[in-house]
mmCIF file of C-alpha atoms in Angstrom:
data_model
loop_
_atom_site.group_PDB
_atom_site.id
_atom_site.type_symbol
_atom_site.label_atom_id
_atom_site.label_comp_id
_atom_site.label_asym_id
_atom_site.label_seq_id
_atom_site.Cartn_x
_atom_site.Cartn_y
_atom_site.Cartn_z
ATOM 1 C CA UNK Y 1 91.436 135.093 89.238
ATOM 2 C CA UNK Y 2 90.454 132.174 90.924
ATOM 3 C CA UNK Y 3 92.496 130.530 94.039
ATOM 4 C CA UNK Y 4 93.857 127.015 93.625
ATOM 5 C CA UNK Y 5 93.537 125.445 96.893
ATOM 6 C CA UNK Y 6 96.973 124.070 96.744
ATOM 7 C CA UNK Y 7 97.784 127.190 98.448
ATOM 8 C CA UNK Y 8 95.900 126.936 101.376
ATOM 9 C CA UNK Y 9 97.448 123.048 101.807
ATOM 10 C CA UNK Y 10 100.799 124.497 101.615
ATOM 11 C CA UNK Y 11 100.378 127.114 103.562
ATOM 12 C CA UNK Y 12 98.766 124.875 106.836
ATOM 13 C CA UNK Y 13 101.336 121.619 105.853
ATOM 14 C CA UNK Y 14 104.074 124.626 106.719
ATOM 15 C CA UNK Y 15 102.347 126.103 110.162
ATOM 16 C CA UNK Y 16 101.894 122.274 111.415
ATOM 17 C CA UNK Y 17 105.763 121.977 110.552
ATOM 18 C CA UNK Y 18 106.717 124.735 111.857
ATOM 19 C CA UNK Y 19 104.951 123.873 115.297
ATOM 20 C CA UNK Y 20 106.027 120.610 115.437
ATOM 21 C CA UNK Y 21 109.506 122.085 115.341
ATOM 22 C CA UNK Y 22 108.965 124.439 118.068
ATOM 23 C CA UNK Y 23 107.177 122.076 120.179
ATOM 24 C CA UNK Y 24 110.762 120.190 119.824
ATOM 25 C CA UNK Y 25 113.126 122.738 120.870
ATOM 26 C CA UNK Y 26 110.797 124.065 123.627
ATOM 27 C CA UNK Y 27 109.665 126.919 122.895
ATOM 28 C CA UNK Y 28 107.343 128.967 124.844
ATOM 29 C CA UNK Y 29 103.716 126.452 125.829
ATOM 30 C CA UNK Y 30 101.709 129.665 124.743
ATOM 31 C CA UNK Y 31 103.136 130.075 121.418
ATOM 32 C CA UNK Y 32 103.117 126.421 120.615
ATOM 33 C CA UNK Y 33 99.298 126.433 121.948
ATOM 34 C CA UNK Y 34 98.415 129.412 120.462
ATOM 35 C CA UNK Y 35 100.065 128.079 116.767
ATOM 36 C CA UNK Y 36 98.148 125.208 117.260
ATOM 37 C CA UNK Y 37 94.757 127.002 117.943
ATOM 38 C CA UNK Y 38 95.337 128.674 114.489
ATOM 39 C CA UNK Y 39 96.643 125.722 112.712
ATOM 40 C CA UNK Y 40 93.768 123.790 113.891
ATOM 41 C CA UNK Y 41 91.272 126.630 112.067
ATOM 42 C CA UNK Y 42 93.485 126.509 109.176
ATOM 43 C CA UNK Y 43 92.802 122.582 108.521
ATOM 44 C CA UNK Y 44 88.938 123.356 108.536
ATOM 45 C CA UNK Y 45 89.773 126.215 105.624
ATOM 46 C CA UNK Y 46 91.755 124.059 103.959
ATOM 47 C CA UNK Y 47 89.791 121.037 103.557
ATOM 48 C CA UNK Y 48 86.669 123.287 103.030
ATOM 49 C CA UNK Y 49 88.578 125.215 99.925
ATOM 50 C CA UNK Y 50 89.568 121.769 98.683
ATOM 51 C CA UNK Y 51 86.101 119.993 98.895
ATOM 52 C CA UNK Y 52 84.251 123.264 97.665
ATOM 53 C CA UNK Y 53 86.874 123.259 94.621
ATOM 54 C CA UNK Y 54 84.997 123.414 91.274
ATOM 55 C CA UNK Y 55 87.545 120.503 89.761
ATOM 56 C CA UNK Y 56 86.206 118.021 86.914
ATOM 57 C CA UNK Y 57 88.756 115.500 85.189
ATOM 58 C CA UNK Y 58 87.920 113.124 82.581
ATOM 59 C CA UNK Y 59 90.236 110.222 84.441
ATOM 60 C CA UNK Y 60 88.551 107.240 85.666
ATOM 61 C CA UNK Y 61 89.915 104.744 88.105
ATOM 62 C CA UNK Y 62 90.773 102.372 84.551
ATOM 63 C CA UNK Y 63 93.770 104.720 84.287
ATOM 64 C CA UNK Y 64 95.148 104.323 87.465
ATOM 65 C CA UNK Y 65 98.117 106.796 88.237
ATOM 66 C CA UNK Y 66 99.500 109.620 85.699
ATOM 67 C CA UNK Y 67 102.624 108.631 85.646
ATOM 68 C CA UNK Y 68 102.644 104.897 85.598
ATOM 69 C CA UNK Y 69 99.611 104.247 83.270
ATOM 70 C CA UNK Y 70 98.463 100.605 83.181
ATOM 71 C CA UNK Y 71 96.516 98.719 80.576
ATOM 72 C CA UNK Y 72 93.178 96.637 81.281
ATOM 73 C CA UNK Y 73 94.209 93.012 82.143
ATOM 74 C CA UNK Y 74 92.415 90.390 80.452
ATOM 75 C CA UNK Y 75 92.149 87.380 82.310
ATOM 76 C CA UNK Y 76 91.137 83.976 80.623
ATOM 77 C CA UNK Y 77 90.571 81.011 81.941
ATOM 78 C CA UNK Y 78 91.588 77.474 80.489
ATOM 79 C CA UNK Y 79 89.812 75.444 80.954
ATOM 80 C CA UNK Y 80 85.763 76.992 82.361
ATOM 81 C CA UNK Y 81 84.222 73.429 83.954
ATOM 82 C CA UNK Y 82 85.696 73.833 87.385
ATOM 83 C CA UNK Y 83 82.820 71.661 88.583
#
C-alpha cells in the first residue's frame, strides 16, 4: 500500500509545533537544538515525498477552488472604437 504524503506533512507540522512550544517555556537548549536538527531533516523528507508523489488531477486553473467553483466571465465591451 502506497504512503500518502499527507503523513509525513503532519507528522513534521507537529515536531515544528511542538518545538516552538518548548522553545517557549524554556526547556533544555539541547533538546530544543537537537528537535530542531531533526525537524530540519524532516522538512527535506517531506517536501521530497510530496514533490516525488505520483498525483495527476484533471482540474485546471478554469476551476479555481473545490469548494467555491466559479464560472468563466465573459467580458464585452460596448462600444470597440476606443480610438
Amino acid at each position: 500500500m502506497k504512503q500518502s504524503p499527507f503523513l509525513y506533512v503532519a507528522i513534521t507540522t507537529l515536531l515544528l509545533v511542538t518545538i516552538t512550544i518548548m522553545s517557549a517555556m524554556g526547556f533544555p537548549f539541547n533538546w530544543v537544538f537537537y528537535l530542531t536538527v531533526i525537524g530540519q531533516i524532516f522538512i527535506v523528507i517531506m517536501v521530497y515525498k510530496v514533490l516525488t508523489d505520483n498525483y495527476t488531477t484533471s482540474k485546471t486553473f478554469e476551476h479555481f477552488y473545490e469548494d467555491r467553483p466559479i464560472e468563466p466571465v465573459e467580458v464585452r465591451a460596448e462600444n470597440e472604437k476606443f480610438r
